[in-house]
Amino acid sequence: MSPASRADKKAAADAGAWMFNVVTSVGIIIVNKALMATYGFSFATTLTGLHFATTTLMTVVLRWLGYIQPSHLPFRELLKFVLVANFSIVGMNVSLMWNSVGFYQIAKLSMIPVSCLLEVVLDKIRYSRDTKLSITVVLLGVGVCTVTDVSVNARGFIAAFVAVWSTSMQQYYVHQLQRKYSLSSFNLLGHTAPAQAGTLLLLGPFLDYWLTNRRIDAYDYNIASVIFIILSCTIAVGTNLSQFICIGRFTAVSFQVLGHMKTILVLILGFFFFGKEGLSMQVVIGMVIAVIGMIWYSNASSKPGGKERRSHSLPTIRQQKHGSLAESSGT
């Protein structure tokens, strides 16, 4: 296959991965919003546990069918990932409860510079001036779209701090573990989803009761709410898988920057489906700025020197083993 054909095939696969993530992410936001607003199912942490339980079932079926090959992830790495990922989920839920919507959005935006910092420090990534400026434009545009009232309190700031750093670390680990242990997205999900499902389903009901003062076993289930819960869990399988695919193919920073397209789509779909305040001139201007920044980032980061490593990346486990065999055969 010629280099041009390989490049075209990769571009098509990248676009498909992003579209998969955008569609499933926006879909689950709309479904969860209806589930919580219309049917009063406010048990977000437990619902996330159900999402990972459904994802676990998917990985089990795919492994049984032979689509997922056996792989290894050290227990220490798995434990580290699950702790960070669960702190991310809990931190985001608590941050949303304790902070104003404006400060919550600012905290979400700060994940981009935090992810950049992690890549600079841990992976020795160097960003060009245009890449940095494009990220700034995206932050400005999404901020104009979403940030309204901003009030800060001590406990809310701590919750947001934990949420931002744990989420950024979780996304960094997704990319790092796939590279280090040569794991596919399905393999990594097969290792992490069962552990997250178990811990979140165990702790979720208690945490949700603390946050909402409502017990999940006392919820008035009906056919419509159960259908929405099942629909949410089904879409979540695609959301979890597409997140791992996108971060594995790109990086956590690219996932964050281009992922704000989902924020814009949610605002637009929210206007059509829920008829809230609508698309004000401020929101429209913010959307335009954000989209310009995303296009600029895609162009700048793909150019030579736009985003590059200052040293060689960490070798994978398979590469290390291959090197060891080569040394032993040469002695």
mmCIF file of C-alpha atoms in Angstrom:
data_model
loop_
_atom_site.group_PDB
_atom_site.id
_atom_site.type_symbol
_atom_site.label_atom_id
_atom_site.label_comp_id
_atom_site.label_asym_id
_atom_site.label_seq_id
_atom_site.Cartn_x
_atom_site.Cartn_y
_atom_site.Cartn_z
ATOM 1 C CA MET A 1 0.000 0.000 0.000
ATOM 2 C CA SER A 2 1.354 3.444 -0.960
ATOM 3 C CA PRO A 3 2.062 6.077 1.739
ATOM 4 C CA ALA A 4 -0.765 8.240 0.386
ATOM 5 C CA SER A 5 -3.239 5.353 0.657
ATOM 6 C CA ARG A 6 -2.110 4.593 4.209
ATOM 7 C CA ALA A 7 -2.482 8.252 5.145
ATOM 8 C CA ASP A 8 -5.987 8.374 3.648
ATOM 9 C CA LYS A 9 -6.955 5.185 5.458
ATOM 10 C CA LYS A 10 -5.641 6.538 8.781
ATOM 11 C CA ALA A 11 -7.466 9.856 8.268
ATOM 12 C CA ALA A 12 -10.723 8.003 7.596
ATOM 13 C CA ALA A 13 -10.224 5.823 10.688
ATOM 14 C CA ASP A 14 -9.432 8.889 12.822
ATOM 15 C CA ALA A 15 -12.538 10.687 11.572
ATOM 16 C CA GLY A 16 -14.644 7.592 12.236
ATOM 17 C CA ALA A 17 -13.310 7.320 15.795
ATOM 18 C CA TRP A 18 -14.094 10.965 16.511
ATOM 19 C CA MET A 19 -17.578 10.678 15.006
ATOM 20 C CA PHE A 20 -18.236 7.544 17.071
ATOM 21 C CA ASN A 21 -17.203 9.376 20.238
ATOM 22 C CA VAL A 22 -19.159 12.540 19.431
ATOM 23 C CA VAL A 23 -22.376 10.682 18.598
ATOM 24 C CA THR A 24 -22.282 8.394 21.655
ATOM 25 C CA SER A 25 -21.176 11.158 24.058
ATOM 26 C CA VAL A 26 -23.843 13.613 22.931
ATOM 27 C CA GLY A 27 -26.414 10.829 22.909
ATOM 28 C CA ILE A 28 -25.694 9.750 26.465
ATOM 29 C CA ILE A 29 -25.803 13.359 27.700
ATOM 30 C CA ILE A 30 -29.240 13.862 26.142
ATOM 31 C CA VAL A 31 -30.539 10.523 27.500
ATOM 32 C CA ASN A 32 -29.136 11.105 31.006
ATOM 33 C CA LYS A 33 -30.528 14.627 31.061
ATOM 34 C CA ALA A 34 -33.983 13.269 30.247
ATOM 35 C CA LEU A 35 -33.555 10.439 32.771
ATOM 36 C CA MET A 36 -32.619 12.803 35.594
ATOM 37 C CA ALA A 37 -34.776 15.822 34.730
ATOM 38 C CA THR A 38 -37.922 14.029 33.571
ATOM 39 C CA TYR A 39 -37.860 10.855 35.649
ATOM 40 C CA GLY A 40 -35.922 12.098 38.684
ATOM 41 C CA PHE A 41 -33.223 9.391 38.561
ATOM 42 C CA SER A 42 -30.463 11.443 40.208
ATOM 43 C CA PHE A 43 -28.130 8.581 41.186
ATOM 44 C CA ALA A 44 -25.261 9.544 38.898
ATOM 45 C CA THR A 45 -22.478 7.489 40.508
ATOM 46 C CA THR A 46 -24.514 4.289 40.639
ATOM 47 C CA LEU A 47 -25.628 4.850 37.043
ATOM 48 C CA THR A 48 -21.966 5.109 36.029
ATOM 49 C CA GLY A 49 -21.366 1.784 37.795
ATOM 50 C CA LEU A 50 -24.167 0.268 35.710
ATOM 51 C CA HIS A 51 -22.503 1.717 32.603
ATOM 52 C CA PHE A 52 -19.253 -0.069 33.389
ATOM 53 C CA ALA A 53 -21.114 -3.292 34.280
ATOM 54 C CA THR A 54 -22.713 -3.234 30.821
ATOM 55 C CA THR A 55 -19.320 -2.490 29.259
ATOM 56 C CA THR A 56 -17.860 -5.446 31.176
ATOM 57 C CA LEU A 57 -20.573 -7.697 29.753
ATOM 58 C CA MET A 58 -19.664 -6.485 26.252
ATOM 59 C CA THR A 59 -15.971 -7.285 26.745
ATOM 60 C CA VAL A 60 -16.811 -10.745 28.141
ATOM 61 C CA VAL A 61 -18.957 -11.558 25.093
ATOM 62 C CA LEU A 62 -16.314 -10.271 22.675
ATOM 63 C CA ARG A 63 -13.595 -12.282 24.436
ATOM 64 C CA TRP A 64 -15.786 -15.396 24.268
ATOM 65 C CA LEU A 65 -16.308 -14.805 20.525
ATOM 66 C CA GLY A 66 -12.558 -14.436 20.050
ATOM 67 C CA TYR A 67 -12.503 -10.737 19.111
ATOM 68 C CA ILE A 68 -10.432 -9.830 22.196
ATOM 69 C CA GLN A 69 -7.123 -11.616 22.581
ATOM 70 C CA PRO A 70 -5.612 -12.445 26.012
ATOM 71 C CA SER A 71 -3.468 -9.623 27.414
ATOM 72 C CA HIS A 72 -1.736 -8.656 30.623
ATOM 73 C CA LEU A 73 -1.978 -5.530 32.774
ATOM 74 C CA PRO A 74 -0.073 -5.589 36.087
ATOM 75 C CA PHE A 75 -2.321 -5.351 39.140
ATOM 76 C CA ARG A 76 -0.478 -2.266 40.392
ATOM 77 C CA GLU A 77 -1.188 -0.436 37.135
ATOM 78 C CA LEU A 78 -4.830 -1.530 37.222
ATOM 79 C CA LEU A 79 -5.229 -0.382 40.829
ATOM 80 C CA LYS A 80 -3.647 2.980 40.051
ATOM 81 C CA PHE A 81 -5.905 3.505 37.044
ATOM 82 C CA VAL A 82 -9.118 2.519 38.863
ATOM 83 C CA LEU A 83 -8.347 4.805 41.822
ATOM 84 C CA VAL A 84 -7.684 7.776 39.561
ATOM 85 C CA ALA A 85 -10.696 7.033 37.330
ATOM 86 C CA ASN A 86 -13.082 6.664 40.273
ATOM 87 C CA PHE A 87 -11.773 9.842 41.896
ATOM 88 C CA SER A 88 -12.507 11.516 38.555
ATOM 89 C CA ILE A 89 -16.127 10.322 38.503
ATOM 90 C CA VAL A 90 -16.804 11.133 42.157
ATOM 91 C CA GLY A 91 -14.913 14.431 41.948
ATOM 92 C CA MET A 92 -16.919 15.641 38.950
ATOM 93 C CA ASN A 93 -20.226 14.760 40.649
ATOM 94 C CA VAL A 94 -19.249 16.486 43.906
ATOM 95 C CA SER A 95 -17.826 19.490 42.036
ATOM 96 C CA LEU A 96 -21.109 19.933 40.155
ATOM 97 C CA MET A 97 -23.019 19.822 43.447
ATOM 98 C CA TRP A 98 -20.801 22.189 45.444
ATOM 99 C CA ASN A 99 -19.941 24.760 42.755
ATOM 100 C CA SER A 100 -21.857 27.194 40.611
ATOM 101 C CA VAL A 101 -22.360 26.138 37.000
ATOM 102 C CA GLY A 102 -19.906 28.824 35.885
ATOM 103 C CA PHE A 103 -17.065 27.649 38.111
ATOM 104 C CA TYR A 104 -17.815 24.027 37.226
ATOM 105 C CA GLN A 105 -17.365 24.895 33.536
ATOM 106 C CA ILE A 106 -14.123 26.770 34.270
ATOM 107 C CA ALA A 107 -12.851 23.692 36.115
ATOM 108 C CA LYS A 108 -13.672 21.505 33.088
ATOM 109 C CA LEU A 109 -11.838 23.926 30.795
ATOM 110 C CA SER A 110 -8.769 23.819 33.036
ATOM 111 C CA MET A 111 -8.357 20.128 32.188
ATOM 112 C CA ILE A 112 -6.750 21.156 28.889
ATOM 113 C CA PRO A 113 -3.797 23.082 30.398
ATOM 114 C CA VAL A 114 -3.436 20.388 33.087
ATOM 115 C CA SER A 115 -3.307 17.675 30.386
ATOM 116 C CA CYS A 116 -0.738 19.781 28.504
ATOM 117 C CA LEU A 117 1.351 20.033 31.676
ATOM 118 C CA LEU A 118 1.232 16.258 32.182
ATOM 119 C CA GLU A 119 2.405 15.644 28.626
ATOM 120 C CA VAL A 120 5.194 18.232 28.930
ATOM 121 C CA VAL A 121 6.464 16.845 32.257
ATOM 122 C CA LEU A 122 5.891 13.104 31.803
ATOM 123 C CA ASP A 123 6.208 12.625 28.027
ATOM 124 C CA LYS A 124 8.565 15.541 27.244
ATOM 125 C CA ILE A 125 6.134 16.922 24.655
ATOM 126 C CA ARG A 126 6.935 20.303 23.115
ATOM 127 C CA TYR A 127 4.161 22.478 21.644
ATOM 128 C CA SER A 128 4.661 25.059 18.922
ATOM 129 C CA ARG A 129 3.488 28.655 19.338
ATOM 130 C CA ASP A 130 0.537 28.102 16.975
ATOM 131 C CA THR A 131 -0.576 24.995 18.878
ATOM 132 C CA LYS A 132 -0.525 26.901 22.177
ATOM 133 C CA LEU A 133 -2.431 29.833 20.684
ATOM 134 C CA SER A 134 -5.052 27.543 19.117
ATOM 135 C CA ILE A 135 -5.663 25.867 22.483
ATOM 136 C CA THR A 136 -6.107 29.327 24.022
ATOM 137 C CA VAL A 137 -8.679 30.212 21.346
ATOM 138 C CA VAL A 138 -10.641 27.005 22.048
ATOM 139 C CA LEU A 139 -10.638 27.756 25.789
ATOM 140 C CA LEU A 140 -11.824 31.302 25.110
ATOM 141 C CA GLY A 141 -14.625 30.186 22.805
ATOM 142 C CA VAL A 142 -15.971 27.438 25.044
ATOM 143 C CA GLY A 143 -15.673 29.794 28.022
ATOM 144 C CA VAL A 144 -17.787 32.419 26.270
ATOM 145 C CA CYS A 145 -20.357 29.689 25.452
ATOM 146 C CA THR A 146 -20.704 28.121 28.859
ATOM 147 C CA VAL A 147 -19.368 30.274 31.695
ATOM 148 C CA THR A 148 -22.026 32.482 33.279
ATOM 149 C CA ASP A 149 -22.208 33.008 37.031
ATOM 150 C CA VAL A 150 -18.926 32.316 38.812
ATOM 151 C CA SER A 151 -18.794 31.922 42.578
ATOM 152 C CA VAL A 152 -16.132 30.026 44.497
ATOM 153 C CA ASN A 153 -16.110 28.395 47.924
ATOM 154 C CA ALA A 154 -13.389 26.428 49.697
ATOM 155 C CA ARG A 155 -14.907 22.945 49.568
ATOM 156 C CA GLY A 156 -16.088 23.466 45.979
ATOM 157 C CA PHE A 157 -12.587 24.530 44.935
ATOM 158 C CA ILE A 158 -11.074 21.407 46.552
ATOM 159 C CA ALA A 159 -13.629 19.163 44.812
ATOM 160 C CA ALA A 160 -12.926 20.841 41.464
ATOM 161 C CA PHE A 161 -9.158 20.530 42.003
ATOM 162 C CA VAL A 162 -9.468 16.782 42.677
ATOM 163 C CA ALA A 163 -11.836 16.339 39.706
ATOM 164 C CA VAL A 164 -9.603 18.207 37.249
ATOM 165 C CA TRP A 165 -6.364 16.454 38.176
ATOM 166 C CA SER A 166 -7.860 12.967 38.485
ATOM 167 C CA THR A 167 -9.701 13.273 35.161
ATOM 168 C CA SER A 168 -6.586 14.555 33.402
ATOM 169 C CA MET A 169 -4.508 11.743 34.930
ATOM 170 C CA GLN A 170 -7.111 9.139 33.963
ATOM 171 C CA GLN A 171 -7.060 10.246 30.334
ATOM 172 C CA TYR A 172 -3.264 10.376 30.336
ATOM 173 C CA TYR A 173 -3.126 6.814 31.720
ATOM 174 C CA VAL A 174 -5.478 5.540 28.996
ATOM 175 C CA HIS A 175 -2.968 6.633 26.355
ATOM 176 C CA GLN A 176 0.117 5.646 28.370
ATOM 177 C CA LEU A 177 -1.079 2.140 29.290
ATOM 178 C CA GLN A 178 -2.063 1.335 25.715
ATOM 179 C CA ARG A 179 1.400 2.358 24.515
ATOM 180 C CA LYS A 180 3.371 0.787 27.344
ATOM 181 C CA TYR A 181 1.667 -2.622 27.348
ATOM 182 C CA SER A 182 0.609 -2.728 23.666
ATOM 183 C CA LEU A 183 -3.059 -2.960 24.634
ATOM 184 C CA SER A 184 -5.945 -2.329 22.273
ATOM 185 C CA SER A 185 -8.919 -0.274 23.446
ATOM 186 C CA PHE A 186 -10.920 -3.483 23.920
ATOM 187 C CA ASN A 187 -8.103 -5.079 25.939
ATOM 188 C CA LEU A 188 -7.750 -2.108 28.262
ATOM 189 C CA LEU A 189 -11.504 -1.890 28.795
ATOM 190 C CA GLY A 190 -11.552 -5.606 29.509
ATOM 191 C CA HIS A 191 -9.120 -5.025 32.383
ATOM 192 C CA THR A 192 -10.507 -1.777 33.818
ATOM 193 C CA ALA A 193 -14.298 -1.966 33.314
ATOM 194 C CA PRO A 194 -14.943 -4.877 35.747
ATOM 195 C CA ALA A 195 -12.922 -3.205 38.507
ATOM 196 C CA GLN A 196 -14.674 0.132 38.012
ATOM 197 C CA ALA A 197 -18.093 -1.520 37.838
ATOM 198 C CA GLY A 198 -17.523 -3.391 41.094
ATOM 199 C CA THR A 199 -16.212 -0.422 43.065
ATOM 200 C CA LEU A 200 -18.787 2.073 41.764
ATOM 201 C CA LEU A 201 -21.753 -0.262 42.302
ATOM 202 C CA LEU A 202 -20.500 -0.925 45.828
ATOM 203 C CA LEU A 203 -19.847 2.706 46.799
ATOM 204 C CA GLY A 204 -22.265 4.458 44.434
ATOM 205 C CA PRO A 205 -25.518 4.055 46.417
ATOM 206 C CA PHE A 206 -23.873 5.472 49.568
ATOM 207 C CA LEU A 207 -22.280 8.365 47.712
ATOM 208 C CA ASP A 208 -25.504 9.165 45.863
ATOM 209 C CA TYR A 209 -27.412 9.170 49.156
ATOM 210 C CA TRP A 210 -24.840 11.584 50.604
ATOM 211 C CA LEU A 211 -25.131 13.879 47.580
ATOM 212 C CA THR A 212 -28.906 13.767 47.035
ATOM 213 C CA ASN A 213 -30.336 12.519 50.354
ATOM 214 C CA ARG A 214 -32.256 9.934 48.339
ATOM 215 C CA ARG A 215 -31.952 6.151 48.396
ATOM 216 C CA ILE A 216 -31.783 4.294 45.111
ATOM 217 C CA ASP A 217 -33.773 1.359 46.499
ATOM 218 C CA ALA A 218 -36.616 3.780 47.319
ATOM 219 C CA TYR A 219 -36.784 5.158 43.778
ATOM 220 C CA ASP A 220 -40.157 4.727 42.063
ATOM 221 C CA TYR A 221 -39.179 2.651 39.046
ATOM 222 C CA ASN A 222 -41.527 2.462 36.063
ATOM 223 C CA ILE A 223 -41.321 1.094 32.537
ATOM 224 C CA ALA A 224 -40.262 4.411 30.996
ATOM 225 C CA SER A 225 -37.467 5.086 33.515
ATOM 226 C CA VAL A 226 -36.149 1.514 33.204
ATOM 227 C CA ILE A 227 -36.091 1.841 29.399
ATOM 228 C CA PHE A 228 -34.080 5.063 29.708
ATOM 229 C CA ILE A 229 -31.666 3.407 32.164
ATOM 230 C CA ILE A 230 -31.136 0.502 29.739
ATOM 231 C CA LEU A 231 -30.710 2.965 26.855
ATOM 232 C CA SER A 232 -28.182 4.960 28.879
ATOM 233 C CA CYS A 233 -26.182 1.813 29.681
ATOM 234 C CA THR A 234 -26.252 0.681 26.045
ATOM 235 C CA ILE A 235 -24.970 4.022 24.728
ATOM 236 C CA ALA A 236 -22.362 4.109 27.521
ATOM 237 C CA VAL A 237 -20.688 1.020 26.046
ATOM 238 C CA GLY A 238 -19.981 3.025 22.904
ATOM 239 C CA THR A 239 -18.963 6.089 24.895
ATOM 240 C CA ASN A 240 -16.433 4.174 27.006
ATOM 241 C CA LEU A 241 -15.026 2.310 24.020
ATOM 242 C CA SER A 242 -14.806 5.390 21.789
ATOM 243 C CA GLN A 243 -13.026 7.365 24.524
ATOM 244 C CA PHE A 244 -10.342 4.682 24.804
ATOM 245 C CA ILE A 245 -10.069 4.455 21.005
ATOM 246 C CA CYS A 246 -9.703 8.231 20.558
ATOM 247 C CA ILE A 247 -7.199 8.746 23.379
ATOM 248 C CA GLY A 248 -5.254 5.694 22.194
ATOM 249 C CA ARG A 249 -5.078 7.009 18.625
ATOM 250 C CA PHE A 250 -4.332 10.589 19.637
ATOM 251 C CA THR A 251 -3.522 12.036 23.091
ATOM 252 C CA ALA A 252 -5.447 13.261 26.117
ATOM 253 C CA VAL A 253 -4.874 16.888 25.059
ATOM 254 C CA SER A 254 -6.247 16.350 21.551
ATOM 255 C CA PHE A 255 -9.183 14.459 23.060
ATOM 256 C CA GLN A 256 -9.914 17.403 25.355
ATOM 257 C CA VAL A 257 -9.477 20.142 22.741
ATOM 258 C CA LEU A 258 -11.438 18.571 19.896
ATOM 259 C CA GLY A 259 -13.834 17.015 22.391
ATOM 260 C CA HIS A 260 -15.313 20.429 23.120
ATOM 261 C CA MET A 261 -17.155 20.056 19.829
ATOM 262 C CA LYS A 262 -19.450 17.858 21.929
ATOM 263 C CA THR A 263 -20.097 20.814 24.247
ATOM 264 C CA ILE A 264 -21.217 22.891 21.280
ATOM 265 C CA LEU A 265 -23.454 20.110 19.936
ATOM 266 C CA VAL A 266 -25.024 19.619 23.371
ATOM 267 C CA LEU A 267 -25.850 23.353 23.533
ATOM 268 C CA ILE A 268 -27.455 23.211 20.078
ATOM 269 C CA LEU A 269 -29.377 19.992 20.737
ATOM 270 C CA GLY A 270 -30.437 21.283 24.149
ATOM 271 C CA PHE A 271 -32.008 24.259 22.415
ATOM 272 C CA PHE A 272 -33.939 22.034 19.989
ATOM 273 C CA PHE A 273 -34.954 19.289 22.431
ATOM 274 C CA PHE A 274 -35.446 21.159 25.695
ATOM 275 C CA GLY A 275 -36.104 24.729 24.539
ATOM 276 C CA LYS A 276 -34.180 26.410 27.319
ATOM 277 C CA GLU A 277 -32.873 29.972 27.129
ATOM 278 C CA GLY A 278 -31.845 29.351 23.537
ATOM 279 C CA LEU A 279 -28.862 30.333 21.511
ATOM 280 C CA SER A 280 -28.055 33.883 22.543
ATOM 281 C CA MET A 281 -25.638 36.027 20.575
ATOM 282 C CA GLN A 282 -22.981 35.402 23.258
ATOM 283 C CA VAL A 283 -23.334 31.629 22.869
ATOM 284 C CA VAL A 284 -23.216 31.805 19.071
ATOM 285 C CA ILE A 285 -20.084 33.984 19.141
ATOM 286 C CA GLY A 286 -18.456 31.579 21.591
ATOM 287 C CA MET A 287 -19.271 28.624 19.332
ATOM 288 C CA VAL A 288 -17.731 30.316 16.308
ATOM 289 C CA ILE A 289 -14.555 31.169 18.262
ATOM 290 C CA ALA A 290 -14.282 27.607 19.605
ATOM 291 C CA VAL A 291 -14.734 25.998 16.182
ATOM 292 C CA ILE A 292 -12.075 28.312 14.684
ATOM 293 C CA GLY A 293 -9.736 27.294 17.525
ATOM 294 C CA MET A 294 -10.405 23.577 16.941
ATOM 295 C CA ILE A 295 -9.697 23.859 13.218
ATOM 296 C CA TRP A 296 -6.543 25.842 13.978
ATOM 297 C CA TYR A 297 -5.443 23.255 16.570
ATOM 298 C CA SER A 298 -5.997 20.355 14.151
ATOM 299 C CA ASN A 299 -3.882 22.107 11.539
ATOM 300 C CA ALA A 300 -1.161 23.378 13.903
ATOM 301 C CA SER A 301 -0.667 20.156 15.862
ATOM 302 C CA SER A 302 -0.417 18.051 12.707
ATOM 303 C CA LYS A 303 2.376 20.171 11.201
ATOM 304 C CA PRO A 304 6.022 19.217 11.747
ATOM 305 C CA GLY A 305 7.086 20.656 15.097
ATOM 306 C CA GLY A 306 3.508 21.445 16.087
ATOM 307 C CA LYS A 307 3.579 18.822 18.801
ATOM 308 C CA GLU A 308 6.615 16.605 19.189
ATOM 309 C CA ARG A 309 8.607 14.671 21.755
ATOM 310 C CA ARG A 310 11.922 16.034 22.952
ATOM 311 C CA SER A 311 13.141 12.490 23.672
ATOM 312 C CA HIS A 312 12.228 8.961 22.741
ATOM 313 C CA SER A 313 8.962 7.675 24.158
ATOM 314 C CA LEU A 314 8.842 4.955 26.754
ATOM 315 C CA PRO A 315 9.406 1.583 25.065
ATOM 316 C CA THR A 316 6.568 -0.869 25.173
ATOM 317 C CA ILE A 317 6.756 -4.086 27.122
ATOM 318 C CA ARG A 318 6.915 -6.039 23.872
ATOM 319 C CA GLN A 319 9.802 -3.896 22.643
ATOM 320 C CA GLN A 320 11.644 -4.460 25.914
ATOM 321 C CA LYS A 321 11.199 -8.225 25.620
ATOM 322 C CA HIS A 322 12.348 -8.160 22.009
ATOM 323 C CA GLY A 323 15.432 -6.217 23.006
ATOM 324 C CA SER A 324 16.230 -8.656 25.784
ATOM 325 C CA LEU A 325 15.952 -11.619 23.398
ATOM 326 C CA ALA A 326 18.217 -9.905 20.888
ATOM 327 C CA GLU A 327 20.850 -9.285 23.584
ATOM 328 C CA SER A 328 20.699 -12.855 24.826
ATOM 329 C CA SER A 329 21.030 -14.271 21.313
ATOM 330 C CA GLY A 330 24.031 -12.060 20.663
ATOM 331 C CA THR A 331 25.959 -13.275 23.707
#
